[in-house]
PDB file of C-alpha atoms and ligand atoms in Angstrom:
ATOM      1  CA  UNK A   1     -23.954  57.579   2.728  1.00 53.00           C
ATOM      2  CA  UNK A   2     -27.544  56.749   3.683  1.00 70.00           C
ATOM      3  CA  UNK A   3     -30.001  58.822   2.682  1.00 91.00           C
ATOM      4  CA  UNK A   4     -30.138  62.418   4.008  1.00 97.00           C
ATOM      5  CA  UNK A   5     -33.612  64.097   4.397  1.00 98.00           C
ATOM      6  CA  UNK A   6     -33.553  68.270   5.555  1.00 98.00           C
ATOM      7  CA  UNK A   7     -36.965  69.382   6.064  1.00 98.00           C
ATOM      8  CA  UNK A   8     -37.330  73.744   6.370  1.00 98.00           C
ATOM      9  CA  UNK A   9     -40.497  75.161   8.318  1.00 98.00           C
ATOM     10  CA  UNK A  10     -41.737  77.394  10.529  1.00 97.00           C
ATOM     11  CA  UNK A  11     -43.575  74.425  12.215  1.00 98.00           C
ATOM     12  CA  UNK A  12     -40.911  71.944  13.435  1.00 98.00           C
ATOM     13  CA  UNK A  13     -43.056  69.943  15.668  1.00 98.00           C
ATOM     14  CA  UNK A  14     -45.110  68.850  12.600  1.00 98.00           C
ATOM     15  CA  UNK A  15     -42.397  66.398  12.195  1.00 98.00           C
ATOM     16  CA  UNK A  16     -42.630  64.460  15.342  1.00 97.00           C
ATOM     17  CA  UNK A  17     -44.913  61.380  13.922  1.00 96.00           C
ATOM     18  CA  UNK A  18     -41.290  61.059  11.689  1.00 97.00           C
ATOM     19  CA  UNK A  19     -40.417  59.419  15.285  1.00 96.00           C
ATOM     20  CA  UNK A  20     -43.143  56.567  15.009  1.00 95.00           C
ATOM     21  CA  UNK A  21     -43.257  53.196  13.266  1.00 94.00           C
ATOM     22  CA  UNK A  22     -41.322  52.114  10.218  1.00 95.00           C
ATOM     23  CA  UNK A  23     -39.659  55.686   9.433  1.00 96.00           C
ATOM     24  CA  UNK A  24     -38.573  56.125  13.280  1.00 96.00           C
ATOM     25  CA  UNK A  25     -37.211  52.341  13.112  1.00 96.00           C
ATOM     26  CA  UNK A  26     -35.170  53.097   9.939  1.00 96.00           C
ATOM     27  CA  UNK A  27     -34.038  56.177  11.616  1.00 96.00           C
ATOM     28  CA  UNK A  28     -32.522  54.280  14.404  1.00 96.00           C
ATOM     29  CA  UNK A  29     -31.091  51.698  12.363  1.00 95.00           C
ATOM     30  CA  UNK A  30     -29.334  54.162  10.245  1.00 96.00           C
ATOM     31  CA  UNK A  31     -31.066  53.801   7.111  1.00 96.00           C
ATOM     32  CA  UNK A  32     -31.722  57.058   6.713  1.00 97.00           C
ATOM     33  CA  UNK A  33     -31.527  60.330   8.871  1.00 98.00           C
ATOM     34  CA  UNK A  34     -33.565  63.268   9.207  1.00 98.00           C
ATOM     35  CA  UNK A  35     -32.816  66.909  10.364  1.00 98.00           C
ATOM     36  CA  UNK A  36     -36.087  69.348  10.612  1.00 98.00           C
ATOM     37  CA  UNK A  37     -35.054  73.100  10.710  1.00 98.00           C
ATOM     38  CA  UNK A  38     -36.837  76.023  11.842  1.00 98.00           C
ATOM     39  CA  UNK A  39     -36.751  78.774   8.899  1.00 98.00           C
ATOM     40  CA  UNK A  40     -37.267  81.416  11.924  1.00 97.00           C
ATOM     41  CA  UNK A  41     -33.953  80.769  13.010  1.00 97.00           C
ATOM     42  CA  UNK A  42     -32.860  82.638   9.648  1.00 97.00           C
ATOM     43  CA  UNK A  43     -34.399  85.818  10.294  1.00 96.00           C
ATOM     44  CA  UNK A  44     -32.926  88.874  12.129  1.00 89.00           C
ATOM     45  CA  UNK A  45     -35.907  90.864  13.298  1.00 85.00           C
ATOM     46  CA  UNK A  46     -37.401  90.021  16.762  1.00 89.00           C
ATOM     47  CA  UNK A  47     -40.755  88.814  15.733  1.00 90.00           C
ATOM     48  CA  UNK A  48     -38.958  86.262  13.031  1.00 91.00           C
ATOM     49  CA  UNK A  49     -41.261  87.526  10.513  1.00 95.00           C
ATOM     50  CA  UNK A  50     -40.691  85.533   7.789  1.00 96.00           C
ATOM     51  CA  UNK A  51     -43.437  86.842   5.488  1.00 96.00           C
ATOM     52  CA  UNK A  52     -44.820  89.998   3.579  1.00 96.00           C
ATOM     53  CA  UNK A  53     -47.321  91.386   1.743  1.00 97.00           C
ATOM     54  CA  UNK A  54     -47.233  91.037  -2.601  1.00 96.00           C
ATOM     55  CA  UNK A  55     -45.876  92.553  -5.203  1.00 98.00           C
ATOM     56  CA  UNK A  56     -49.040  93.611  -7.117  1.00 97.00           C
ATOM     57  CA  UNK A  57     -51.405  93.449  -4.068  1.00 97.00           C
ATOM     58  CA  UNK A  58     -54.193  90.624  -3.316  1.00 96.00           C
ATOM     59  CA  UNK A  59     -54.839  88.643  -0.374  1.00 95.00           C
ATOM     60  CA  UNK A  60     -52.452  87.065   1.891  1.00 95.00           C
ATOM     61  CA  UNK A  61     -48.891  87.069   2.360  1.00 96.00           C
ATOM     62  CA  UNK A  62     -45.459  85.883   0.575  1.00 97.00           C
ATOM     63  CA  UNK A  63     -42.764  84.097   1.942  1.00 97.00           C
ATOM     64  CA  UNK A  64     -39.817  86.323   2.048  1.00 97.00           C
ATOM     65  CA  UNK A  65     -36.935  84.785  -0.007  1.00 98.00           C
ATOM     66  CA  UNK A  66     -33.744  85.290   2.185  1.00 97.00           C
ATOM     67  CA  UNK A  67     -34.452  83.579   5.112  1.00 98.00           C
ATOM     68  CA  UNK A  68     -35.251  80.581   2.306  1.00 98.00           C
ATOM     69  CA  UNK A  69     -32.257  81.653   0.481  1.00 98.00           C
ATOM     70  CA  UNK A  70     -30.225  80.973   3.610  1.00 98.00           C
ATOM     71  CA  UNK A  71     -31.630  78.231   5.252  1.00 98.00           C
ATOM     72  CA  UNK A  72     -31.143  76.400   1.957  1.00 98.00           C
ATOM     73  CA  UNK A  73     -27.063  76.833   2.006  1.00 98.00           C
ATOM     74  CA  UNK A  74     -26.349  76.133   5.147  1.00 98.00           C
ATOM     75  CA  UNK A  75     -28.314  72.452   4.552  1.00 98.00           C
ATOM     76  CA  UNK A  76     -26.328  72.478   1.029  1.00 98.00           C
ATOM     77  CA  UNK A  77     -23.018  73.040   2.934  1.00 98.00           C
ATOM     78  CA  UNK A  78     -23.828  70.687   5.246  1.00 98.00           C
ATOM     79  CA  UNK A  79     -24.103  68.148   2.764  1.00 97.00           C
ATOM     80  CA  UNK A  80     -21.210  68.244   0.235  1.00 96.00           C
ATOM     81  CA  UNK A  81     -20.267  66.304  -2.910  1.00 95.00           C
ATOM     82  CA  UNK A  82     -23.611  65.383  -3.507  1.00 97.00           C
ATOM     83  CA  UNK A  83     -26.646  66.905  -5.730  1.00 98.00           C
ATOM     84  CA  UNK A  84     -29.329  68.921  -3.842  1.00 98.00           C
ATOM     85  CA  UNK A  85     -32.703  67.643  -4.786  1.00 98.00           C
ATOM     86  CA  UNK A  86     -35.035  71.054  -3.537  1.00 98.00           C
ATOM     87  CA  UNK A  87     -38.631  70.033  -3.191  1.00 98.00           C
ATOM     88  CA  UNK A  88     -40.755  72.771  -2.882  1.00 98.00           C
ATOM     89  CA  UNK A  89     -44.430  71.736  -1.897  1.00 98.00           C
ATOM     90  CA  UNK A  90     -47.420  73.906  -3.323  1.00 97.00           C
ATOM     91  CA  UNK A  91     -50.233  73.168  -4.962  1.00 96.00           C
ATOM     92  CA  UNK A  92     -49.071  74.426  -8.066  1.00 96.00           C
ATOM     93  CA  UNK A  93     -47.025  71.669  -8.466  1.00 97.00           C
ATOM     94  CA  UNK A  94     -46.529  68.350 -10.533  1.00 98.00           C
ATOM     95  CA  UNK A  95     -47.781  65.394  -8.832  1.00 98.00           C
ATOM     96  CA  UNK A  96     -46.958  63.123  -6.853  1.00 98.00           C
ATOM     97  CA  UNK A  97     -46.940  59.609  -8.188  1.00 97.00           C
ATOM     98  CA  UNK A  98     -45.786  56.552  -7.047  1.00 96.00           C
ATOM     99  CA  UNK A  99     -43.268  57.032 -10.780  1.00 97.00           C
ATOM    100  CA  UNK A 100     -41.646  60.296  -8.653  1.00 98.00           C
ATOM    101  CA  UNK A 101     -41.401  58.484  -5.638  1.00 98.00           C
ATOM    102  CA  UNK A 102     -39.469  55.960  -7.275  1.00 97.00           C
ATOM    103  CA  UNK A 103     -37.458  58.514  -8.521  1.00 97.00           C
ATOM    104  CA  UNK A 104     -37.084  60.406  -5.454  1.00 98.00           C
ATOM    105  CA  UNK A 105     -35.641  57.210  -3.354  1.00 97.00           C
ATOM    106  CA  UNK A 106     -32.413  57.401  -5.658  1.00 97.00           C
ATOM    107  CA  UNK A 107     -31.572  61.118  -4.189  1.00 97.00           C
ATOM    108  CA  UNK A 108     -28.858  61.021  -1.755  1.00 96.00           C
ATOM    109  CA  UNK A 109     -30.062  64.899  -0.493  1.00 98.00           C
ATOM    110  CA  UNK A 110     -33.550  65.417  -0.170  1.00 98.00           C
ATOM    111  CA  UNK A 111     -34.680  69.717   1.102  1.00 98.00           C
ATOM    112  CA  UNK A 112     -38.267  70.011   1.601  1.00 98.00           C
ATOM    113  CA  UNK A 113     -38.969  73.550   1.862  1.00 98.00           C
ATOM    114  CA  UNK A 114     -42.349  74.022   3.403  1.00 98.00           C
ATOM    115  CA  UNK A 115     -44.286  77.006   2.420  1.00 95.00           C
ATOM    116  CA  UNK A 116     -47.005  78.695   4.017  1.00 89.00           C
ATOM    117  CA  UNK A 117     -49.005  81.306   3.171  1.00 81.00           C
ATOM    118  CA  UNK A 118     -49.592  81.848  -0.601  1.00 88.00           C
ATOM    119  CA  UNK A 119     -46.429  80.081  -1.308  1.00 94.00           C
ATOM    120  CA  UNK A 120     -42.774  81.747  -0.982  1.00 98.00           C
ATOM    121  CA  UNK A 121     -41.245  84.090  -2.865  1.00 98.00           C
ATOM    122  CA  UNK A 122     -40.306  82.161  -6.817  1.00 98.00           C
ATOM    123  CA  UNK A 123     -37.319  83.846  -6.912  1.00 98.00           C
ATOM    124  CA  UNK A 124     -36.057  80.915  -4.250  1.00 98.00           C
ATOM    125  CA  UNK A 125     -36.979  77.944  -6.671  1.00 98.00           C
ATOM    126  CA  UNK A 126     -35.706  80.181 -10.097  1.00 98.00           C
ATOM    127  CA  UNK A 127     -32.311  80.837  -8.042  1.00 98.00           C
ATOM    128  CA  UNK A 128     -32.213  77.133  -7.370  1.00 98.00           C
ATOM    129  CA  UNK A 129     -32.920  76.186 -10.688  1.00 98.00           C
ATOM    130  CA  UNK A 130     -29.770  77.239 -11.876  1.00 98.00           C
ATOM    131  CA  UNK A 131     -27.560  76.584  -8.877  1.00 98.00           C
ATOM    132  CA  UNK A 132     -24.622  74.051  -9.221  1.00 96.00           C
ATOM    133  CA  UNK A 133     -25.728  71.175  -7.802  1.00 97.00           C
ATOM    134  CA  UNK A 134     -29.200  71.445  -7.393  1.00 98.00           C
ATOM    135  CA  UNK A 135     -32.271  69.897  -8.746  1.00 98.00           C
ATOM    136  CA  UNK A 136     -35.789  71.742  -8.134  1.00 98.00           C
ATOM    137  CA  UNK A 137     -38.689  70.471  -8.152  1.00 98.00           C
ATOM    138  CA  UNK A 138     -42.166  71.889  -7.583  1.00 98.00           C
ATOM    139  CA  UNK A 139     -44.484  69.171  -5.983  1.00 98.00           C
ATOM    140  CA  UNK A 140     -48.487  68.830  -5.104  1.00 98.00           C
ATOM    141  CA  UNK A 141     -50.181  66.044  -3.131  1.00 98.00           C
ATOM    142  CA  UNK A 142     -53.144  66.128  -5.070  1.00 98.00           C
ATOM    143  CA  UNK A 143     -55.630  68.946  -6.607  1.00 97.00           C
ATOM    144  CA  UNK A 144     -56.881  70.509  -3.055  1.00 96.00           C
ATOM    145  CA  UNK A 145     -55.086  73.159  -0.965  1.00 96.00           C
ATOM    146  CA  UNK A 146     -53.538  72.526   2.096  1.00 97.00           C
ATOM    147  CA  UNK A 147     -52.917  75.370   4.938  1.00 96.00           C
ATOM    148  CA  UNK A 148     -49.105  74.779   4.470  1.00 97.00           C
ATOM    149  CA  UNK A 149     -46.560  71.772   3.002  1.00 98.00           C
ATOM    150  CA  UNK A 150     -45.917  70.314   6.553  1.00 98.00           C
ATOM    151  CA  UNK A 151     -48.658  67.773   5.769  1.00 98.00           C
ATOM    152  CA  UNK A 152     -47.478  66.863   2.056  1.00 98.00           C
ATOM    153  CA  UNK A 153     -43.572  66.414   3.319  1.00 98.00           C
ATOM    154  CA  UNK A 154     -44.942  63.730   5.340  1.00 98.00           C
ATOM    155  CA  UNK A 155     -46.683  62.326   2.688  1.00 98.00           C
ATOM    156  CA  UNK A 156     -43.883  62.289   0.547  1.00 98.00           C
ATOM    157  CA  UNK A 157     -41.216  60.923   2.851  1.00 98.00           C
ATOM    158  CA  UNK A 158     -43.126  57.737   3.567  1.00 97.00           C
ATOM    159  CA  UNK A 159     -43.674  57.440   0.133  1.00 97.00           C
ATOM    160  CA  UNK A 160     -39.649  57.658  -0.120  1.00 97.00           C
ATOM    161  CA  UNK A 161     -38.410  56.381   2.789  1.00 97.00           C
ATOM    162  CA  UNK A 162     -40.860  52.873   2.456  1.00 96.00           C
ATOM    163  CA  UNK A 163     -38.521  52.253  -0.643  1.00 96.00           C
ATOM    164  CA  UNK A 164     -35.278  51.946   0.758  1.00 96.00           C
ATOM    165  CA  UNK A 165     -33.538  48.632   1.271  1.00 95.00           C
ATOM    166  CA  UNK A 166     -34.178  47.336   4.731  1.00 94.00           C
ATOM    167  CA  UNK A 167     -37.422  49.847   5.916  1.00 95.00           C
ATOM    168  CA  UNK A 168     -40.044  47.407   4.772  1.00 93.00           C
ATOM    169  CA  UNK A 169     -39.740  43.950   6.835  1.00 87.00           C
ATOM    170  CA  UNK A 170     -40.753  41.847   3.251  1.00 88.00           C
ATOM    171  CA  UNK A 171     -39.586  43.709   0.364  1.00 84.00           C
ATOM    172  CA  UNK A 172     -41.538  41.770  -2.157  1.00 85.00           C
ATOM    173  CA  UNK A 173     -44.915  43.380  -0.076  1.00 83.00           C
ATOM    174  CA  UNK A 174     -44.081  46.470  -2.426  1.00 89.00           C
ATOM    175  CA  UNK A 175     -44.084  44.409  -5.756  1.00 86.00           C
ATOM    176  CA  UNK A 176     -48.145  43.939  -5.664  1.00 82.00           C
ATOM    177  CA  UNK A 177     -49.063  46.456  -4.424  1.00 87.00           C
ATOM    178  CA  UNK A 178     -51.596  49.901  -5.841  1.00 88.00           C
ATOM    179  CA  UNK A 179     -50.155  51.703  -8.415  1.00 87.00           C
ATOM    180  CA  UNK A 180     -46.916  49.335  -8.864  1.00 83.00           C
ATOM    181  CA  UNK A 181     -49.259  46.617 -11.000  1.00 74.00           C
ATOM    182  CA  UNK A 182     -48.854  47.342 -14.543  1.00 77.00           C
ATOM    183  CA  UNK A 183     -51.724  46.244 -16.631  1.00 71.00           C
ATOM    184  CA  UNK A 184     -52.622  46.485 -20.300  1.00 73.00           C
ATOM    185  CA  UNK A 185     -54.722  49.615 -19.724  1.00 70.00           C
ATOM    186  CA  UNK A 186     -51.770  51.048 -17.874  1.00 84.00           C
ATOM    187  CA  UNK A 187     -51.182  51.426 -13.813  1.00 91.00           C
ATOM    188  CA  UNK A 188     -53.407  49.363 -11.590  1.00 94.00           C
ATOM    189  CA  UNK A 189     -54.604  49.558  -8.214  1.00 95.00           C
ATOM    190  CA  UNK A 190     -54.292  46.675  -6.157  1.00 95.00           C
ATOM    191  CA  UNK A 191     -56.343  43.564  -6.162  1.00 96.00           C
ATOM    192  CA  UNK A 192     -58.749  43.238  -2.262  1.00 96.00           C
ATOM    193  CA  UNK A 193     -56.924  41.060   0.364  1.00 97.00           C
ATOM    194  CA  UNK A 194     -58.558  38.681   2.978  1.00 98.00           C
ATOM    195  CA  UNK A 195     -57.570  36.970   5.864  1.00 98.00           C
ATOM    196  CA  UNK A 196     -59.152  34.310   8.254  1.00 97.00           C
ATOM    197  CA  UNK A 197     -61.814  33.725   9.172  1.00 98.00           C
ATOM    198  CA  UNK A 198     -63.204  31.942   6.152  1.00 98.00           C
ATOM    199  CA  UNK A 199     -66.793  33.726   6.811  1.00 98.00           C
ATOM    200  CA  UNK A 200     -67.231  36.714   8.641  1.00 98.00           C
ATOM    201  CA  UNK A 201     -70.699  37.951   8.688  1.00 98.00           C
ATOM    202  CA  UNK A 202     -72.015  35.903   6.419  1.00 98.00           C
ATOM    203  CA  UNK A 203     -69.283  37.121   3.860  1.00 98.00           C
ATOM    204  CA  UNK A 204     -67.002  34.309   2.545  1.00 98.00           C
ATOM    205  CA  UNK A 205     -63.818  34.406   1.038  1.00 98.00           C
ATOM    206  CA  UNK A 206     -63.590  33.798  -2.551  1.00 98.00           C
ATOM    207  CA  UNK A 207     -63.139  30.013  -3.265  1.00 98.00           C
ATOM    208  CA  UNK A 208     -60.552  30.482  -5.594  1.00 98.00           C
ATOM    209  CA  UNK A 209     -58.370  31.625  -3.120  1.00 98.00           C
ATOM    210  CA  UNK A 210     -58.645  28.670  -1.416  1.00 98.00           C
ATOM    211  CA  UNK A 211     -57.872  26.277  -4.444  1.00 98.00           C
ATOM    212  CA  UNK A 212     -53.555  26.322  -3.913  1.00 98.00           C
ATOM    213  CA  UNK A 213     -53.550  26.592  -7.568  1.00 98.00           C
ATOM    214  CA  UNK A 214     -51.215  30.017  -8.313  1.00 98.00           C
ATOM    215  CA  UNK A 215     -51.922  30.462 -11.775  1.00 98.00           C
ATOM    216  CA  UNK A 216     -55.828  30.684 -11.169  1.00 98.00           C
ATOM    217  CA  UNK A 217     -54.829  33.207  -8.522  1.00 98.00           C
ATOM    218  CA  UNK A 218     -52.872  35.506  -9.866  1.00 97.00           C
ATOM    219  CA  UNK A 219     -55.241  35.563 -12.943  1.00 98.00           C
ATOM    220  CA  UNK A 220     -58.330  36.127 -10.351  1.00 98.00           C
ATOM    221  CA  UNK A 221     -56.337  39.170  -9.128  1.00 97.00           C
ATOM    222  CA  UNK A 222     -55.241  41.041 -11.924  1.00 97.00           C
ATOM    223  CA  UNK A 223     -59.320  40.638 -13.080  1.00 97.00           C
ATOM    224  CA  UNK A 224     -60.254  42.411  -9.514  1.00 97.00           C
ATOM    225  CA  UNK A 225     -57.209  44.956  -9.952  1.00 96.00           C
ATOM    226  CA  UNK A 226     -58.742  45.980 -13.586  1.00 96.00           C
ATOM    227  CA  UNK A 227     -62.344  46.037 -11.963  1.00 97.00           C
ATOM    228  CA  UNK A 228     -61.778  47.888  -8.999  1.00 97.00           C
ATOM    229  CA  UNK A 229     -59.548  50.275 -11.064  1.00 96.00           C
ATOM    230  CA  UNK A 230     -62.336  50.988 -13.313  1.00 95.00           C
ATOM    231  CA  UNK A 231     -64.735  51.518 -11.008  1.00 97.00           C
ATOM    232  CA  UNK A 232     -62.692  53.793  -8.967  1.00 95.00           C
ATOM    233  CA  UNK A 233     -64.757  56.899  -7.804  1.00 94.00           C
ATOM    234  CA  UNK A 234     -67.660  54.812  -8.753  1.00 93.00           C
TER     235      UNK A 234
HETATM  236  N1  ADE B   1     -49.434  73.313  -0.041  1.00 86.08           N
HETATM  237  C1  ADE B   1     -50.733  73.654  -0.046  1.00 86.08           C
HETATM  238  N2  ADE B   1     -51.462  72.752  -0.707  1.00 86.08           N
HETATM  239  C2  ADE B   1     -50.598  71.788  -1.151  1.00 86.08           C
HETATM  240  C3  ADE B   1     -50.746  70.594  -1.918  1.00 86.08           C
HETATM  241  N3  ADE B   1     -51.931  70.186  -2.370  1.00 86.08           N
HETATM  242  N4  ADE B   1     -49.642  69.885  -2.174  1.00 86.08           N
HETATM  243  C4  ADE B   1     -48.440  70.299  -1.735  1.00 86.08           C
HETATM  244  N5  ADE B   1     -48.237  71.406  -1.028  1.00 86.08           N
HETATM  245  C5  ADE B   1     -49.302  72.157  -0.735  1.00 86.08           C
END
């Protein structure tokens, strides 16, 4: 079975870039496939409210949990025999990394359960936690808020879905690259590229790029990766 991605939202057409470029190609080669799901399809009431107001009061409004609750099964029952991995964007989360994308790319069952809002109901991700066959895991994109997790699913599955076996033309493009270079000080970003012409605008391309000789390379690189990592934000 190829990896299987579910993604649950209110706003389904969020997902259409998922058509484009490398992820669209390894859709129609079968690498992976993708079903997006409208959570308002799970409600009862005519407006397909999917939302109300806190426990507790404050601003802003909760994600009600059964719509979630049942929106969930039906993509768990869809998929049987394998473990659920429930991602649950907010920014609340642990972060992503390129470590849990590595990890991620090993799940055969992928839910991405988009909230809106101020988040859904935590009575969905507690249920799941103890669930048979499910793994939860609370996600963030970074340390800012977003107006939903539309945007950070898509970050994530390209993050994913560029690690699976036949989705990247050259597979040994994702051995040098940011965050994949392992240093003594730790993780490294990745060392600056050029390409022809040899001088453009008066800049030049490093010489030692131009020597053939590999071993002066590579060393030349890993002494820009440290550098540039050092001086990031800088
Ligand atoms: N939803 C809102 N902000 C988010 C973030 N930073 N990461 C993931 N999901 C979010």
């Amino acid at each position: 079975m190829s990896n299987h991605f579910d993604v649950i939202t209110i706003f389904p057409d969020y997902f259409v870039p998922l058509e484009l470029s490398l992820i669209g190609k390894a859709k129609s080669a079968g690498l992976i496939s993708i079903e997006i799901h409208d959570l308002r399809a799970q409600t009862n009431d005519v407006h397909g409210s999917v939302d109300d107001t806190p426990y507790g009061g404050g601003a802003g409004m909760v994600m009600s949990p059964e719509p979630w609750g049942k929106a969930i099964d039906e993509v768990a029952q869809a998929n049987p025999d394998v473990i659920h991995e429930l991602i649950v964007l907010t920014p609340a989360g642990e972060k992503l990394t390129q470590k849990l994308a590595n990890e991620l790319v090993n799940s055969k069952h992928l839910i991405f359960a988009c909230g809106r809002y101020e988040g859904i109901d935590i009575r969905v991700t507690d249920f799941y936690r103890s669930a048979q066959n499910f793994k939860v895991r609370e996600v963030s994109i970074g340390d800012y808020v977003l107006n939903g997790g539309e945007v950070a699913t898509l970050v994530i599955m390209e993050a994913i879905i560029r690690l699976i076996p036949g989705v990247i033309g050259n597979p040994a493009s994702l051995d040098e690259e940011s965050h994949t270079l392992e240093g003594s000080e730790g993780i490294l970003v990745e060392y600056p590229n050029y390409t022809k012409p040899q001088e453009w605008r008066g800049l030049k391309v490093p010489e030692v790029l131009l020597s053939g000789n590999h071993g002066l390379i590579a060393e030349y690189r890993r002494e820009q990766a440290k550098l540039r990592t050092q001086n990031l934000g800088k």
